[in-house]
């Protein structure tokens, strides 16, 4: 069995375990098309913006991410991303608290059809401004699952797509669930 498949299965099993930061896990577009010369679109670069909220407190977050997806073989792919999140916490009776975080993310992706993708992955916060300035540190862990839908469009030698994905995320370190929605744009080659 492929190593990425084992990692994907391990993450799915791990989702059921209590274990950490908003990770902006989103489902990328996986391209099934080939060019006229038979070239397969195996590489994908993308960007996305997102917003979401934790279930259990009066807060919300927004952010953006850049990602690279590699098509392993139909219908599997893996994604590597860097995400920036800003969380605005509004504790009752106190001034709002704002925190900014950078997170590295790895996901395993399954696409049963060209327009839909299911993803699961893990994220690790590696920098934030909790001490007043951005510092690199050992941050929160997060995991999540995502379902995304996309509309692909072929232009020139590149396949472009716009996608919308919905995610459930679990902050392992803080034992906190959240939901988010991402709007993305990607191009494949």
PDB file of C-alpha atoms in Angstrom:
ATOM      1  CA  UNK A   1       0.000   0.000   0.000  1.00  0.00           C
ATOM      2  CA  UNK A   2       1.264   3.533  -0.797  1.00  0.00           C
ATOM      3  CA  UNK A   3       2.877   5.412   2.158  1.00  0.00           C
ATOM      4  CA  UNK A   4       0.588   8.445   1.657  1.00  0.00           C
ATOM      5  CA  UNK A   5      -2.440   6.137   1.879  1.00  0.00           C
ATOM      6  CA  UNK A   6      -1.190   4.809   5.235  1.00  0.00           C
ATOM      7  CA  UNK A   7      -0.708   8.375   6.477  1.00  0.00           C
ATOM      8  CA  UNK A   8      -4.217   9.294   5.288  1.00  0.00           C
ATOM      9  CA  UNK A   9      -5.730   6.272   7.083  1.00  0.00           C
ATOM     10  CA  UNK A  10      -3.769   7.080  10.266  1.00  0.00           C
ATOM     11  CA  UNK A  11      -5.077  10.665  10.245  1.00  0.00           C
ATOM     12  CA  UNK A  12      -8.666   9.448   9.781  1.00  0.00           C
ATOM     13  CA  UNK A  13      -8.263   7.103  12.764  1.00  0.00           C
ATOM     14  CA  UNK A  14      -6.654   9.897  14.758  1.00  0.00           C
ATOM     15  CA  UNK A  15      -9.662  12.159  14.132  1.00  0.00           C
ATOM     16  CA  UNK A  16     -11.658  10.041  16.535  1.00  0.00           C
ATOM     17  CA  UNK A  17      -9.112  10.516  19.319  1.00  0.00           C
ATOM     18  CA  UNK A  18      -9.047  13.556  21.568  1.00  0.00           C
ATOM     19  CA  UNK A  19      -5.813  15.141  20.801  1.00  0.00           C
ATOM     20  CA  UNK A  20      -5.053  20.944  18.509  1.00  0.00           C
ATOM     21  CA  UNK A  21      -5.172  25.512  16.252  1.00  0.00           C
ATOM     22  CA  UNK A  22      -7.310  26.540  13.406  1.00  0.00           C
ATOM     23  CA  UNK A  23      -5.566  24.858  10.535  1.00  0.00           C
ATOM     24  CA  UNK A  24      -7.468  26.026   7.478  1.00  0.00           C
ATOM     25  CA  UNK A  25      -7.722  22.515   6.176  1.00  0.00           C
ATOM     26  CA  UNK A  26      -9.450  22.794   2.837  1.00  0.00           C
ATOM     27  CA  UNK A  27     -10.138  20.458  -0.035  1.00  0.00           C
ATOM     28  CA  UNK A  28      -8.076  21.225  -3.149  1.00  0.00           C
ATOM     29  CA  UNK A  29      -9.177  20.686  -6.720  1.00  0.00           C
ATOM     30  CA  UNK A  30      -7.744  17.432  -8.136  1.00  0.00           C
ATOM     31  CA  UNK A  31      -7.488  17.475 -11.911  1.00  0.00           C
ATOM     32  CA  UNK A  32      -8.398  14.367 -13.851  1.00  0.00           C
ATOM     33  CA  UNK A  33      -7.939  15.951 -17.264  1.00  0.00           C
ATOM     34  CA  UNK A  34      -5.045  15.483 -19.623  1.00  0.00           C
ATOM     35  CA  UNK A  35      -3.803  17.767 -22.361  1.00  0.00           C
ATOM     36  CA  UNK A  36      -4.229  16.769 -25.997  1.00  0.00           C
ATOM     37  CA  UNK A  37      -0.701  15.325 -26.020  1.00  0.00           C
ATOM     38  CA  UNK A  38      -1.592  13.038 -23.086  1.00  0.00           C
ATOM     39  CA  UNK A  39       0.202  15.159 -20.440  1.00  0.00           C
ATOM     40  CA  UNK A  40      -1.434  14.682 -17.046  1.00  0.00           C
ATOM     41  CA  UNK A  41      -2.005  17.726 -14.816  1.00  0.00           C
ATOM     42  CA  UNK A  42      -0.160  16.285 -11.799  1.00  0.00           C
ATOM     43  CA  UNK A  43       0.857  19.528 -10.000  1.00  0.00           C
ATOM     44  CA  UNK A  44      -1.444  22.180  -8.557  1.00  0.00           C
ATOM     45  CA  UNK A  45      -0.725  25.524  -6.883  1.00  0.00           C
ATOM     46  CA  UNK A  46      -3.523  27.315  -5.079  1.00  0.00           C
ATOM     47  CA  UNK A  47      -4.536  30.096  -2.746  1.00  0.00           C
ATOM     48  CA  UNK A  48      -7.577  30.415  -0.545  1.00  0.00           C
ATOM     49  CA  UNK A  49      -9.280  32.732   1.910  1.00  0.00           C
ATOM     50  CA  UNK A  50     -11.328  31.437   4.795  1.00  0.00           C
ATOM     51  CA  UNK A  51     -13.495  32.354   7.727  1.00  0.00           C
ATOM     52  CA  UNK A  52     -14.865  30.314  10.570  1.00  0.00           C
ATOM     53  CA  UNK A  53     -15.810  30.098  14.201  1.00  0.00           C
ATOM     54  CA  UNK A  54     -15.081  27.876  17.205  1.00  0.00           C
ATOM     55  CA  UNK A  55     -18.171  26.081  18.536  1.00  0.00           C
ATOM     56  CA  UNK A  56     -17.751  26.841  22.209  1.00  0.00           C
ATOM     57  CA  UNK A  57     -16.738  30.495  22.554  1.00  0.00           C
ATOM     58  CA  UNK A  58     -17.613  33.923  21.254  1.00  0.00           C
ATOM     59  CA  UNK A  59     -14.867  34.209  18.641  1.00  0.00           C
ATOM     60  CA  UNK A  60     -14.271  34.039  14.913  1.00  0.00           C
ATOM     61  CA  UNK A  61     -11.264  33.728  12.647  1.00  0.00           C
ATOM     62  CA  UNK A  62     -10.289  34.546   9.098  1.00  0.00           C
ATOM     63  CA  UNK A  63      -7.204  33.807   7.100  1.00  0.00           C
ATOM     64  CA  UNK A  64      -5.548  32.858   3.862  1.00  0.00           C
ATOM     65  CA  UNK A  65      -3.349  30.028   2.676  1.00  0.00           C
ATOM     66  CA  UNK A  66      -1.029  29.024  -0.140  1.00  0.00           C
ATOM     67  CA  UNK A  67      -0.828  25.352  -1.087  1.00  0.00           C
ATOM     68  CA  UNK A  68       0.758  22.830  -3.402  1.00  0.00           C
ATOM     69  CA  UNK A  69      -1.089  19.616  -4.319  1.00  0.00           C
ATOM     70  CA  UNK A  70       0.495  16.589  -5.976  1.00  0.00           C
ATOM     71  CA  UNK A  71      -1.675  13.999  -7.745  1.00  0.00           C
ATOM     72  CA  UNK A  72      -0.345  10.615  -6.582  1.00  0.00           C
ATOM     73  CA  UNK A  73      -2.674   8.581  -8.793  1.00  0.00           C
ATOM     74  CA  UNK A  74      -6.392   8.682  -9.383  1.00  0.00           C
ATOM     75  CA  UNK A  75      -8.202   9.484  -7.166  1.00  0.00           C
ATOM     76  CA  UNK A  76      -5.537  10.262  -4.495  1.00  0.00           C
ATOM     77  CA  UNK A  77      -3.403  13.340  -3.887  1.00  0.00           C
ATOM     78  CA  UNK A  78      -1.546  15.039  -1.039  1.00  0.00           C
ATOM     79  CA  UNK A  79      -1.411  18.745  -0.213  1.00  0.00           C
ATOM     80  CA  UNK A  80       1.174  20.881   1.578  1.00  0.00           C
ATOM     81  CA  UNK A  81       0.106  24.358   2.751  1.00  0.00           C
ATOM     82  CA  UNK A  82       1.135  27.379   4.792  1.00  0.00           C
ATOM     83  CA  UNK A  83      -1.766  29.275   6.378  1.00  0.00           C
ATOM     84  CA  UNK A  84      -2.119  32.596   8.172  1.00  0.00           C
ATOM     85  CA  UNK A  85      -5.017  32.934  10.635  1.00  0.00           C
ATOM     86  CA  UNK A  86      -6.203  35.862  12.694  1.00  0.00           C
ATOM     87  CA  UNK A  87      -8.535  34.952  15.547  1.00  0.00           C
ATOM     88  CA  UNK A  88     -10.684  37.588  17.235  1.00  0.00           C
ATOM     89  CA  UNK A  89     -11.875  36.437  20.650  1.00  0.00           C
ATOM     90  CA  UNK A  90     -14.649  38.433  22.351  1.00  0.00           C
ATOM     91  CA  UNK A  91     -14.700  37.302  25.989  1.00  0.00           C
ATOM     92  CA  UNK A  92     -17.692  38.762  27.826  1.00  0.00           C
ATOM     93  CA  UNK A  93     -16.875  41.833  29.895  1.00  0.00           C
ATOM     94  CA  UNK A  94     -13.339  42.115  28.499  1.00  0.00           C
ATOM     95  CA  UNK A  95     -11.773  43.836  25.495  1.00  0.00           C
ATOM     96  CA  UNK A  96     -11.474  41.657  22.408  1.00  0.00           C
ATOM     97  CA  UNK A  97      -8.278  39.656  22.027  1.00  0.00           C
ATOM     98  CA  UNK A  98      -6.612  39.291  18.619  1.00  0.00           C
ATOM     99  CA  UNK A  99      -4.023  36.627  17.837  1.00  0.00           C
ATOM    100  CA  UNK A 100      -2.221  35.872  14.563  1.00  0.00           C
ATOM    101  CA  UNK A 101      -0.828  32.421  13.733  1.00  0.00           C
ATOM    102  CA  UNK A 102       1.173  30.757  10.946  1.00  0.00           C
ATOM    103  CA  UNK A 103       0.441  27.050  10.456  1.00  0.00           C
ATOM    104  CA  UNK A 104       2.047  24.332   8.312  1.00  0.00           C
ATOM    105  CA  UNK A 105      -0.488  21.799   6.988  1.00  0.00           C
ATOM    106  CA  UNK A 106      -0.336  18.381   5.303  1.00  0.00           C
ATOM    107  CA  UNK A 107      -3.467  16.646   3.971  1.00  0.00           C
ATOM    108  CA  UNK A 108      -4.405  13.471   2.168  1.00  0.00           C
ATOM    109  CA  UNK A 109      -7.089  14.022  -0.463  1.00  0.00           C
ATOM    110  CA  UNK A 110      -9.600  11.729  -2.174  1.00  0.00           C
ATOM    111  CA  UNK A 111     -11.564  12.825  -5.242  1.00  0.00           C
ATOM    112  CA  UNK A 112     -14.353  10.448  -6.347  1.00  0.00           C
ATOM    113  CA  UNK A 113     -15.272  12.909  -9.153  1.00  0.00           C
ATOM    114  CA  UNK A 114     -13.428  15.818 -10.716  1.00  0.00           C
ATOM    115  CA  UNK A 115     -15.662  18.416  -9.082  1.00  0.00           C
ATOM    116  CA  UNK A 116     -15.577  17.095  -5.473  1.00  0.00           C
ATOM    117  CA  UNK A 117     -12.731  16.348  -3.044  1.00  0.00           C
ATOM    118  CA  UNK A 118     -12.624  14.989   0.513  1.00  0.00           C
ATOM    119  CA  UNK A 119      -9.580  15.809   2.627  1.00  0.00           C
ATOM    120  CA  UNK A 120      -8.196  15.057   6.036  1.00  0.00           C
ATOM    121  CA  UNK A 121      -4.988  16.341   7.474  1.00  0.00           C
ATOM    122  CA  UNK A 122      -2.949  17.761  10.274  1.00  0.00           C
ATOM    123  CA  UNK A 123      -1.639  21.262  10.970  1.00  0.00           C
ATOM    124  CA  UNK A 124       1.034  22.574  13.302  1.00  0.00           C
ATOM    125  CA  UNK A 125       1.239  26.213  14.390  1.00  0.00           C
ATOM    126  CA  UNK A 126       4.845  27.323  14.152  1.00  0.00           C
ATOM    127  CA  UNK A 127       4.700  31.104  14.731  1.00  0.00           C
ATOM    128  CA  UNK A 128       2.354  33.546  16.449  1.00  0.00           C
ATOM    129  CA  UNK A 129       2.240  36.948  18.079  1.00  0.00           C
ATOM    130  CA  UNK A 130       1.142  35.855  21.565  1.00  0.00           C
ATOM    131  CA  UNK A 131       4.063  37.752  23.151  1.00  0.00           C
ATOM    132  CA  UNK A 132       3.434  40.992  21.253  1.00  0.00           C
ATOM    133  CA  UNK A 133       5.638  40.217  18.232  1.00  0.00           C
ATOM    134  CA  UNK A 134       5.837  37.289  15.816  1.00  0.00           C
ATOM    135  CA  UNK A 135       7.976  34.499  17.246  1.00  0.00           C
ATOM    136  CA  UNK A 136       8.716  30.980  16.072  1.00  0.00           C
ATOM    137  CA  UNK A 137       7.754  28.383  18.671  1.00  0.00           C
ATOM    138  CA  UNK A 138       6.218  24.992  19.271  1.00  0.00           C
ATOM    139  CA  UNK A 139       2.544  25.845  18.612  1.00  0.00           C
ATOM    140  CA  UNK A 140      -0.789  24.065  18.676  1.00  0.00           C
ATOM    141  CA  UNK A 141      -1.615  20.927  16.719  1.00  0.00           C
ATOM    142  CA  UNK A 142      -4.851  20.705  14.732  1.00  0.00           C
ATOM    143  CA  UNK A 143      -6.604  18.167  12.569  1.00  0.00           C
ATOM    144  CA  UNK A 144      -9.731  18.226  10.475  1.00  0.00           C
ATOM    145  CA  UNK A 145     -11.832  16.944   7.625  1.00  0.00           C
ATOM    146  CA  UNK A 146     -13.042  18.883   4.619  1.00  0.00           C
ATOM    147  CA  UNK A 147     -15.281  18.548   1.593  1.00  0.00           C
ATOM    148  CA  UNK A 148     -14.727  20.815  -1.386  1.00  0.00           C
ATOM    149  CA  UNK A 149     -16.456  21.452  -4.696  1.00  0.00           C
ATOM    150  CA  UNK A 150     -14.773  23.065  -7.682  1.00  0.00           C
ATOM    151  CA  UNK A 151     -15.439  24.379 -11.150  1.00  0.00           C
ATOM    152  CA  UNK A 152     -12.480  23.664 -13.467  1.00  0.00           C
ATOM    153  CA  UNK A 153     -11.718  25.716 -16.575  1.00  0.00           C
ATOM    154  CA  UNK A 154      -9.030  24.907 -19.169  1.00  0.00           C
ATOM    155  CA  UNK A 155      -7.095  27.831 -20.594  1.00  0.00           C
ATOM    156  CA  UNK A 156      -3.904  27.610 -22.605  1.00  0.00           C
ATOM    157  CA  UNK A 157      -1.601  24.940 -21.070  1.00  0.00           C
ATOM    158  CA  UNK A 158      -2.980  25.410 -17.546  1.00  0.00           C
ATOM    159  CA  UNK A 159      -6.142  24.106 -15.890  1.00  0.00           C
ATOM    160  CA  UNK A 160      -7.633  26.684 -13.529  1.00  0.00           C
ATOM    161  CA  UNK A 161     -10.371  26.163 -10.968  1.00  0.00           C
ATOM    162  CA  UNK A 162     -12.398  27.993  -8.361  1.00  0.00           C
ATOM    163  CA  UNK A 163     -13.390  25.975  -5.319  1.00  0.00           C
ATOM    164  CA  UNK A 164     -15.532  26.216  -2.218  1.00  0.00           C
ATOM    165  CA  UNK A 165     -14.875  23.949   0.748  1.00  0.00           C
ATOM    166  CA  UNK A 166     -16.397  23.389   4.159  1.00  0.00           C
ATOM    167  CA  UNK A 167     -14.305  22.069   7.050  1.00  0.00           C
ATOM    168  CA  UNK A 168     -14.644  20.716  10.540  1.00  0.00           C
ATOM    169  CA  UNK A 169     -11.444  21.232  12.524  1.00  0.00           C
ATOM    170  CA  UNK A 170     -10.260  20.081  15.925  1.00  0.00           C
ATOM    171  CA  UNK A 171      -7.682  22.068  17.919  1.00  0.00           C
ATOM    172  CA  UNK A 172      -5.924  19.180  19.630  1.00  0.00           C
ATOM    173  CA  UNK A 173      -3.949  21.335  22.092  1.00  0.00           C
ATOM    174  CA  UNK A 174      -6.987  23.327  23.255  1.00  0.00           C
ATOM    175  CA  UNK A 175      -9.528  20.485  22.833  1.00  0.00           C
ATOM    176  CA  UNK A 176     -11.763  22.775  20.771  1.00  0.00           C
ATOM    177  CA  UNK A 177     -13.838  22.158  17.606  1.00  0.00           C
ATOM    178  CA  UNK A 178     -14.458  24.757  14.913  1.00  0.00           C
ATOM    179  CA  UNK A 179     -16.031  25.054  11.467  1.00  0.00           C
ATOM    180  CA  UNK A 180     -14.806  27.041   8.487  1.00  0.00           C
ATOM    181  CA  UNK A 181     -15.541  27.861   4.876  1.00  0.00           C
ATOM    182  CA  UNK A 182     -12.832  28.444   2.251  1.00  0.00           C
ATOM    183  CA  UNK A 183     -12.942  30.040  -1.192  1.00  0.00           C
ATOM    184  CA  UNK A 184      -9.999  29.057  -3.359  1.00  0.00           C
ATOM    185  CA  UNK A 185      -8.384  29.533  -6.739  1.00  0.00           C
ATOM    186  CA  UNK A 186      -5.861  27.089  -8.190  1.00  0.00           C
ATOM    187  CA  UNK A 187      -4.010  26.302 -11.360  1.00  0.00           C
ATOM    188  CA  UNK A 188      -2.640  22.957 -12.495  1.00  0.00           C
ATOM    189  CA  UNK A 189       0.156  22.025 -14.844  1.00  0.00           C
TER     190      UNK A 189
END
